mmCIF file of C-alpha atoms in Angstrom:
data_model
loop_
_atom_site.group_PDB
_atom_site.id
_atom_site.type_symbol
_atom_site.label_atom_id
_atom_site.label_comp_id
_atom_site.label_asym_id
_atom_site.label_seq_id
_atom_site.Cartn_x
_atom_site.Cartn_y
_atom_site.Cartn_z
ATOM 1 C CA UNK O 1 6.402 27.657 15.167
ATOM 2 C CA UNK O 2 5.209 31.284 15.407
ATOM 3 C CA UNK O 3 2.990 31.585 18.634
ATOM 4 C CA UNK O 4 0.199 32.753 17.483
ATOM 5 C CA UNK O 5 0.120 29.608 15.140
ATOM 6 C CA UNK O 6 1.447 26.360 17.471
ATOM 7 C CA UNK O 7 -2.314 25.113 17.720
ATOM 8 C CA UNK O 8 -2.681 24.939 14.200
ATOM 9 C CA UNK O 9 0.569 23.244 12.941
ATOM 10 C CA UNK O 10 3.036 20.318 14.155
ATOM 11 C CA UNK O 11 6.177 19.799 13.508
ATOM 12 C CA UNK O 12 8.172 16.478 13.565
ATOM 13 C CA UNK O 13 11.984 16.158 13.941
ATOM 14 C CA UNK O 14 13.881 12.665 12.938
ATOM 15 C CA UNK O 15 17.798 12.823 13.324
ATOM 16 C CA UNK O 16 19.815 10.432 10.994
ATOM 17 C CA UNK O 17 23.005 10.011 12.810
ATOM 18 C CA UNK O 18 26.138 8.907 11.612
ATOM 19 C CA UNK O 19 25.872 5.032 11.817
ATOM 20 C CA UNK O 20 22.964 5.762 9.405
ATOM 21 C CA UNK O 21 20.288 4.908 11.706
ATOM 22 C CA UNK O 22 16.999 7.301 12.341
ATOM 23 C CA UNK O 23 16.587 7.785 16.133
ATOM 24 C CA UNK O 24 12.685 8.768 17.041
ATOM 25 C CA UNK O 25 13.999 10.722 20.530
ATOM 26 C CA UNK O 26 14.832 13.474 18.150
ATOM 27 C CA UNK O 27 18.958 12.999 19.734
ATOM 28 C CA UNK O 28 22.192 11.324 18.586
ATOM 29 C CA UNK O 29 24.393 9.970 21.286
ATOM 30 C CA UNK O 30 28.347 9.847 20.549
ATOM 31 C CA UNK O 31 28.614 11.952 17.666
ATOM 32 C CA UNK O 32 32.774 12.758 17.060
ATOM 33 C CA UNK O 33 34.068 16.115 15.529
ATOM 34 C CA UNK O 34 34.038 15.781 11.932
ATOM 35 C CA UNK O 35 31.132 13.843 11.633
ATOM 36 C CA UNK O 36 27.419 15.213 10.561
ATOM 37 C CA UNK O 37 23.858 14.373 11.504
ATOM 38 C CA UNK O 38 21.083 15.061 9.218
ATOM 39 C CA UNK O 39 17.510 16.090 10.359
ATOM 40 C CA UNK O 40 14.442 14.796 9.067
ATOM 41 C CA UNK O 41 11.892 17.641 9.446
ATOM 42 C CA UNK O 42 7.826 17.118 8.600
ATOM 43 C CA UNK O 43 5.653 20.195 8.835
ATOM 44 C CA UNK O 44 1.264 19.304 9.359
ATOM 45 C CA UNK O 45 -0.847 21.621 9.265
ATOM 46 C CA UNK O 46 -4.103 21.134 11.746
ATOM 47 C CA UNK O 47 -6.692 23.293 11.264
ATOM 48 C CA UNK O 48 -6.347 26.385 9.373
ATOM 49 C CA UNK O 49 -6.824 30.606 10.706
ATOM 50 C CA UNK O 50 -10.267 31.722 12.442
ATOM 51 C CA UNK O 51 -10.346 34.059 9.425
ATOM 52 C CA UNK O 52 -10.259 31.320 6.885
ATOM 53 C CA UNK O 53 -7.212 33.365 4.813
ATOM 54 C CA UNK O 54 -3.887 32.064 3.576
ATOM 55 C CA UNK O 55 -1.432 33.075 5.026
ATOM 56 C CA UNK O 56 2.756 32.346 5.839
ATOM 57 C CA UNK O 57 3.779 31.063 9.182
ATOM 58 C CA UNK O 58 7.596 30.915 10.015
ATOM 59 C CA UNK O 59 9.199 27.789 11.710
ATOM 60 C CA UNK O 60 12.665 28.217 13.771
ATOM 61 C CA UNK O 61 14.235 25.631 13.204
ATOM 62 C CA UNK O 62 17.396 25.547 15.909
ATOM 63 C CA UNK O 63 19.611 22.558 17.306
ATOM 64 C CA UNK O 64 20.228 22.969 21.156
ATOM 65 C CA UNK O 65 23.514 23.499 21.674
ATOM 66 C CA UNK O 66 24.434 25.111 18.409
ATOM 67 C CA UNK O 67 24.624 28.860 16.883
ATOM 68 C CA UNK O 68 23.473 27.728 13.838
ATOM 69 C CA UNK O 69 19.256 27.656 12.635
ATOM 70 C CA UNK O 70 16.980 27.347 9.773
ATOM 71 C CA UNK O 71 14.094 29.299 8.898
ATOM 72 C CA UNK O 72 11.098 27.533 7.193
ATOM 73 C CA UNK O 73 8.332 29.608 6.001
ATOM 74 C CA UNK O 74 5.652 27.718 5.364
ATOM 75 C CA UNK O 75 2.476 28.810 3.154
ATOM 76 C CA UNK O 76 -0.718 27.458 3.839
ATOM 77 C CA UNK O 77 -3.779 26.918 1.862
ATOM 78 C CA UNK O 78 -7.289 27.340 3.176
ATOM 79 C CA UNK O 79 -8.873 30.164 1.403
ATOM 80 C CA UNK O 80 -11.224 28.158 -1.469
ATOM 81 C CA UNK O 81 -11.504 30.195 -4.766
ATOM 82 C CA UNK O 82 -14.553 30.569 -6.939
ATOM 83 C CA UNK O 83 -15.895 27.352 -8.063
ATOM 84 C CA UNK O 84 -16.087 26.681 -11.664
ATOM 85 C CA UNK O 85 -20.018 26.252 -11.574
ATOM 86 C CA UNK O 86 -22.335 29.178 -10.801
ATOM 87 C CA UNK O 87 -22.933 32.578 -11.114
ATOM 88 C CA UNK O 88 -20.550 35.255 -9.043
ATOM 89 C CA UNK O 89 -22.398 37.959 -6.971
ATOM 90 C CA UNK O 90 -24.385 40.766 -8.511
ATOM 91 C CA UNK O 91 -23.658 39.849 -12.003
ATOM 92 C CA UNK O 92 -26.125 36.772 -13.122
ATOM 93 C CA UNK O 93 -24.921 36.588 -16.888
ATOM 94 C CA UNK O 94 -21.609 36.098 -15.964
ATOM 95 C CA UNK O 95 -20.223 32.304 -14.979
ATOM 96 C CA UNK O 96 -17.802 32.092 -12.114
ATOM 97 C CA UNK O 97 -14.196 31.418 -12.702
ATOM 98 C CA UNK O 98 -11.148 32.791 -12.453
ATOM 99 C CA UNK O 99 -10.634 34.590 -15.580
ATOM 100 C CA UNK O 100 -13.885 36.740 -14.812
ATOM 101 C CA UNK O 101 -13.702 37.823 -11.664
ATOM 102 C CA UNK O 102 -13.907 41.265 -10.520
ATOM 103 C CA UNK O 103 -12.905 42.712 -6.861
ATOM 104 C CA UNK O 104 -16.137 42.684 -6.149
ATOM 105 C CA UNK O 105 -17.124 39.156 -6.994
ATOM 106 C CA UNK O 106 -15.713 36.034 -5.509
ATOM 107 C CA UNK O 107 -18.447 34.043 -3.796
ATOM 108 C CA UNK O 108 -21.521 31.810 -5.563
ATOM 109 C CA UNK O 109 -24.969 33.881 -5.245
ATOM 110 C CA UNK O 110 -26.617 29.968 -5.701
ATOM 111 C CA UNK O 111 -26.476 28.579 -2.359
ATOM 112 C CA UNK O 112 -28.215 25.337 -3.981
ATOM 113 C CA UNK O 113 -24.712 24.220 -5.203
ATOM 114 C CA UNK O 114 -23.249 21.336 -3.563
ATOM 115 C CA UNK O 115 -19.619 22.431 -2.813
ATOM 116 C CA UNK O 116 -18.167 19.051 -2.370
ATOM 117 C CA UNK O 117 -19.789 17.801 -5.094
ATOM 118 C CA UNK O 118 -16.729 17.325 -7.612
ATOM 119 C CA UNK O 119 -15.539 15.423 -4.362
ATOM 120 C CA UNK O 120 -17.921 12.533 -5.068
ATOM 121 C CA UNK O 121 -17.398 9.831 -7.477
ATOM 122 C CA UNK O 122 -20.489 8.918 -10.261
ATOM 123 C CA UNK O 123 -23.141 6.764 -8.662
ATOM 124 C CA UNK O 124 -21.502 7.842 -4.819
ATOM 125 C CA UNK O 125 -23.470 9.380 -2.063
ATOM 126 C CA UNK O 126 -20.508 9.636 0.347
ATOM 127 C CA UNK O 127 -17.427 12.215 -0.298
ATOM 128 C CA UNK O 128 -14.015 11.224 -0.841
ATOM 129 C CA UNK O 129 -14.938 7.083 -1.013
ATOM 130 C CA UNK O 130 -15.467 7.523 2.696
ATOM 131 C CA UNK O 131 -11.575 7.996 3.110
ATOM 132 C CA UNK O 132 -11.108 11.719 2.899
ATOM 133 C CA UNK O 133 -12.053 15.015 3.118
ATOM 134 C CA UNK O 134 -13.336 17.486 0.746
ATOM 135 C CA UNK O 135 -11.642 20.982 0.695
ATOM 136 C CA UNK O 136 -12.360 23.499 -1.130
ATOM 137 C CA UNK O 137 -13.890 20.973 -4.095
ATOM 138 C CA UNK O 138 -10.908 17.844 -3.736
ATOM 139 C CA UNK O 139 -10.490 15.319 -2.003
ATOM 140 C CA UNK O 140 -7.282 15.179 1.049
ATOM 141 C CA UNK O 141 -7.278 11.505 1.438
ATOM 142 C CA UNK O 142 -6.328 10.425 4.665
ATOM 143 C CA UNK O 143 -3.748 8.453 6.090
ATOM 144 C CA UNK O 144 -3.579 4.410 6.643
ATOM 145 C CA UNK O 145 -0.804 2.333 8.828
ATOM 146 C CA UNK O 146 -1.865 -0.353 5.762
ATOM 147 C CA UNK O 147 -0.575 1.634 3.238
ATOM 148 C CA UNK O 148 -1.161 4.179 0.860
ATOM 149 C CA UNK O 149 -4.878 5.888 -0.128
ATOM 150 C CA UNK O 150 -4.868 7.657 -3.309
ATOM 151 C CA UNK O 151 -6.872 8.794 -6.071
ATOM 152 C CA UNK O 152 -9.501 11.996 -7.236
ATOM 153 C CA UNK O 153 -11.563 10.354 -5.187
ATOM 154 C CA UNK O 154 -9.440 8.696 -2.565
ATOM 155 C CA UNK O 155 -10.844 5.950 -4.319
ATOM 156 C CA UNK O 156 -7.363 3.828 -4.803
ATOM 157 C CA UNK O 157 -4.907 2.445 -2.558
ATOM 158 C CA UNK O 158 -1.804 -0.157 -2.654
ATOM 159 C CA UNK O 159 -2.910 -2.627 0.073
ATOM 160 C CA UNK O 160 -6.905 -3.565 -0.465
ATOM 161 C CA UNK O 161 -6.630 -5.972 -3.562
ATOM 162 C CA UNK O 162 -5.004 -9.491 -3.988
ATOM 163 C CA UNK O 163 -1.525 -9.583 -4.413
ATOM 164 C CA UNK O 164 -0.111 -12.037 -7.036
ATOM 165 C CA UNK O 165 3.888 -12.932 -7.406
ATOM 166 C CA UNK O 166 4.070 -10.393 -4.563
ATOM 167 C CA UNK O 167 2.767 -7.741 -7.232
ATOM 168 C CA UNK O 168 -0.003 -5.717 -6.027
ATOM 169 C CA UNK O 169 -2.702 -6.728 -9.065
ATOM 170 C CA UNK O 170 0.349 -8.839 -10.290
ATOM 171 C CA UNK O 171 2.154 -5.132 -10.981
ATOM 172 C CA UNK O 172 -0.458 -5.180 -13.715
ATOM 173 C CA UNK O 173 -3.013 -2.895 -12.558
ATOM 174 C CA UNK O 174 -3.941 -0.521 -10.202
ATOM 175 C CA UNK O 175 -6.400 -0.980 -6.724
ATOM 176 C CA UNK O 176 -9.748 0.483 -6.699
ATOM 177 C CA UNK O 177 -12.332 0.302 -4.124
ATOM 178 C CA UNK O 178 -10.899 -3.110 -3.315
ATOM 179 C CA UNK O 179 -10.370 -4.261 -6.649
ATOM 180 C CA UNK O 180 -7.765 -4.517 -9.463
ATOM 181 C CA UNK O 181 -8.602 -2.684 -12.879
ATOM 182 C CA UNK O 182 -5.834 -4.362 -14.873
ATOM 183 C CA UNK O 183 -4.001 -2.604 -17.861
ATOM 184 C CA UNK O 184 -4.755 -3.494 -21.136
ATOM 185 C CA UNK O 185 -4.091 -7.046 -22.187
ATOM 186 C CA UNK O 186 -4.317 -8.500 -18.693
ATOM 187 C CA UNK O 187 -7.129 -10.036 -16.421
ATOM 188 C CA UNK O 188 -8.265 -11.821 -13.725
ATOM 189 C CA UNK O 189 -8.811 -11.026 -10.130
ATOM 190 C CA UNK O 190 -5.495 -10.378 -9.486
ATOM 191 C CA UNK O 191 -4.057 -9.527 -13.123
ATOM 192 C CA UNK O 192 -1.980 -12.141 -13.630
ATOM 193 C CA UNK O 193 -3.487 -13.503 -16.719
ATOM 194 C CA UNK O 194 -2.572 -12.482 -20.450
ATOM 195 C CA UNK O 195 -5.782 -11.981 -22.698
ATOM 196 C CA UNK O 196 -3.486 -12.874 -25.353
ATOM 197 C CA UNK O 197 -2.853 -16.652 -26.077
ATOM 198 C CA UNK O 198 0.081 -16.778 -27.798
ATOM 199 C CA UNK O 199 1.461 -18.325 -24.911
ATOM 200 C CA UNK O 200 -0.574 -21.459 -25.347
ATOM 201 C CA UNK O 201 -0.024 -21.905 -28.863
ATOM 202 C CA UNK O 202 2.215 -25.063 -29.963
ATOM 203 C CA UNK O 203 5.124 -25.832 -32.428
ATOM 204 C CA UNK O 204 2.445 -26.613 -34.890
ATOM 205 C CA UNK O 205 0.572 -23.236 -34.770
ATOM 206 C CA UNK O 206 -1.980 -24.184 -33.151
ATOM 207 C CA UNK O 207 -3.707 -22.895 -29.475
ATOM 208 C CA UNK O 208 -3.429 -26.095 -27.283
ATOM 209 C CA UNK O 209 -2.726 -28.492 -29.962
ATOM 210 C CA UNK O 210 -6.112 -28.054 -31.088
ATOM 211 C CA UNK O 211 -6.797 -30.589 -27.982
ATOM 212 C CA UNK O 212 -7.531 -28.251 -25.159
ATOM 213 C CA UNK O 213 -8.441 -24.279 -24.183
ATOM 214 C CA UNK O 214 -5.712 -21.370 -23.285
ATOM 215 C CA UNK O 215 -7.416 -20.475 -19.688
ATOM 216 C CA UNK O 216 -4.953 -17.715 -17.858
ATOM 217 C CA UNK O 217 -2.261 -17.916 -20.410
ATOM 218 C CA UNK O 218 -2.145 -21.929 -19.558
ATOM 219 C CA UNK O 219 -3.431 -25.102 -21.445
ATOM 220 C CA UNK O 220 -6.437 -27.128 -20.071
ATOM 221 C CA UNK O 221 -6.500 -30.152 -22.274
ATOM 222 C CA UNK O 222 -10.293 -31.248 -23.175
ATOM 223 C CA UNK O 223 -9.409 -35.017 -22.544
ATOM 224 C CA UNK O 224 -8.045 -36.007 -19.295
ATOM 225 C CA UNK O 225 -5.525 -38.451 -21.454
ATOM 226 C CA UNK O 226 -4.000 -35.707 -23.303
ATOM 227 C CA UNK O 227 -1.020 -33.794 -21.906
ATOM 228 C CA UNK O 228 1.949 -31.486 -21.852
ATOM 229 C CA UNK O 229 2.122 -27.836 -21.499
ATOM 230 C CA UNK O 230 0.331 -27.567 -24.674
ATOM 231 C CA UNK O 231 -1.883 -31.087 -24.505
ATOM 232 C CA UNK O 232 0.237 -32.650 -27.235
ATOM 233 C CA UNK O 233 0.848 -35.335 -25.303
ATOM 234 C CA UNK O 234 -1.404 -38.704 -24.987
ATOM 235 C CA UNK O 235 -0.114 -41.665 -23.022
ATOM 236 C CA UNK O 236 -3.115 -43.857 -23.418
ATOM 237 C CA UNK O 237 -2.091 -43.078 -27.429
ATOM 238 C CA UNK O 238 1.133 -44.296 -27.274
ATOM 239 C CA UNK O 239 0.257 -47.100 -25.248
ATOM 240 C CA UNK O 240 -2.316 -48.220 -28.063
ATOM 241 C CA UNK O 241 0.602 -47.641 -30.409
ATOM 242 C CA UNK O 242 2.685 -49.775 -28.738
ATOM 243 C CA UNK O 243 0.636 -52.700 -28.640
ATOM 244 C CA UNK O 244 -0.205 -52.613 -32.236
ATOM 245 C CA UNK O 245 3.505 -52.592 -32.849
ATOM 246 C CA UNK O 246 3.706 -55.467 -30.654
ATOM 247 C CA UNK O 247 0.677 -57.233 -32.411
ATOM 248 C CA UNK O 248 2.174 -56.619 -36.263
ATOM 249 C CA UNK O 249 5.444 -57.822 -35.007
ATOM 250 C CA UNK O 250 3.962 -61.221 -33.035
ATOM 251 C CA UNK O 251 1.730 -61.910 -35.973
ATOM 252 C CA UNK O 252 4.120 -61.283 -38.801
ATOM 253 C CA UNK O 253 6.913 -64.698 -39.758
ATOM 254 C CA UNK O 254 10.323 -62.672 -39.895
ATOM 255 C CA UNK O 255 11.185 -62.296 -36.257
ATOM 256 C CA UNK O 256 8.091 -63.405 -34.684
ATOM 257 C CA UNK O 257 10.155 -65.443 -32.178
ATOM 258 C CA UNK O 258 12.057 -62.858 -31.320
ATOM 259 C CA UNK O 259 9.464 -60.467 -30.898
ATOM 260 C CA UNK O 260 7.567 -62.862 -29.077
ATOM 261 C CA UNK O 261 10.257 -62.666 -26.469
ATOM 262 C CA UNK O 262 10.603 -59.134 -25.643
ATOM 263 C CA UNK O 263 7.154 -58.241 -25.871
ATOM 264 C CA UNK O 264 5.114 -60.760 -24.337
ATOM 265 C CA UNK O 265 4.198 -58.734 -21.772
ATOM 266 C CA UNK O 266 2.042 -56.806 -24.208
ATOM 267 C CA UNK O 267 1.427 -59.702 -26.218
ATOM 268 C CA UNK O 268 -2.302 -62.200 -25.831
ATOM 269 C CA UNK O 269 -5.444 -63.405 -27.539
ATOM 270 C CA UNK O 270 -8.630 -60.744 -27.329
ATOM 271 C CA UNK O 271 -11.235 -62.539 -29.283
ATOM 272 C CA UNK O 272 -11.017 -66.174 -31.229
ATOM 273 C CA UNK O 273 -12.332 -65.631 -34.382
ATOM 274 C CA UNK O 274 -11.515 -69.191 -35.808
ATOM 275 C CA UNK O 275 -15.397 -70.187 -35.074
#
């Protein structure tokens, strides 16, 4: 980096060497002719000029022990330009923006403006969600070893919310401030249930059998002795079928015998009725 500029910019070298692996000590040990290391190179920017201008810095880049280098001229941003609210100097009928400026306008005459005011979400009183910076009216979010920080307002990220089949918001929605704002036809705290119920609708046409509600794309069945994935199911019903089977069958003379024999189990007096 140009001297005049090393306290305001880093710079960050990563070699990839040839076994594919990225080495942090910026070297590569037992590299053979013929074979070619990449570099990995991340420019930051610090703090920008006293002056507050834009301006180009130049970084050398050059591999010790080789004739060979790489210029990188790097342009940064600091200089803010009108803001779209206001009125520009010595002209009070005129709005500020970029279209109407004039050499000899450029800065807001109403020092009652907020400047980081587009860097606040509705109903906020902190900038940038408390996880960024306002420059020059937007938010720079900063940067988290948990992940990701995104948004206008720095107000998203892809680590804060539940996770759900290892989905962040079930891959079906995005995180903000700490929770999921699922796309359209999903729900739930993680997004992982349909609004639709077409998946809890049976053979017959009908959601649940008619015997139960579609909660998170599932069946709940209204009576514990209903069941199945769509509560068409009801063993104490076919147990109560069974036994009047059994009863027609030991009360009827073809084949009572026989029936007597394989269903006795099932098979007894409930009430004498011959008083």
């Amino acid at each position: 980096v140009e001297d005049l500029a090393v306290s305001r910019f880093w710079v960050s070298v990563s070699p990839i060497c040839p076994q594919g692996s990225t080495r942090k000590d910026q070297s590569c040990s037992g590299v053979q002719p013929g074979q070619t290391v990449h570099f990995n190179i991340t420019i930051g920017q610090h703090a920008c000029s006293d002056d507050g201008k834009d301006n180009d810095v130049v970084v050398l880049v050059h591999p010790v022990g080789y004739n060979e280098s790489t210029v990188v001229r790097v342009h940064s941003k600091c200089g803010c330009k009108c803001r779209p609210t206001g009125r520009c100097n010595e002209d009070v009928q005129s709005p500020c923006s970029s279209q109407e400026l004039r050499p000899d306008h450029g800065h807001l005459k109403d020092l009652n403006i907020d400047p980081n005011r587009s860097c606040r979400a509705d109903g906020w009183n902190v900038d940038c969600s408390s996880r960024g910076v306002c420059e020059c009216g937007k938010c720079v979010c900063e940067q988290s070893r948990l992940g990701l920080i995104f948004g206008k307002y720095c107000e998203m990220d892809d680590f804060s919310c539940p996770y759900n089949r290892e989905l962040l918001c079930g891959g079906h929605g995005v995180c903000v401030s700490g929770e999921c704002v699922c796309q359209e036809g999903w729900t739930g705290e993680s997004c992982g249930c349909p609004t639709s119920p077409t998946t809890c609708q049976s053979p017959d046409g009908f959601i649940c059998s008619g015997q139960g509600k579609c909660v998170c794309g599932k069946c709940v069945c209204d009576d514990p002795q209903h069941s199945g994935e769509f509560c068409e199911g009801c063993r104490i019903c076919q147990i109560k079928r069974e036994i009047c089977k059994n009863v027609d069958c030991s009360h009827s003379l073809k084949g009572a015998e026989h029936c007597n024999i394989t269903c006795a189990q099932l098979v007894g007096p409930i009430e004498d009725l011959s008083a």
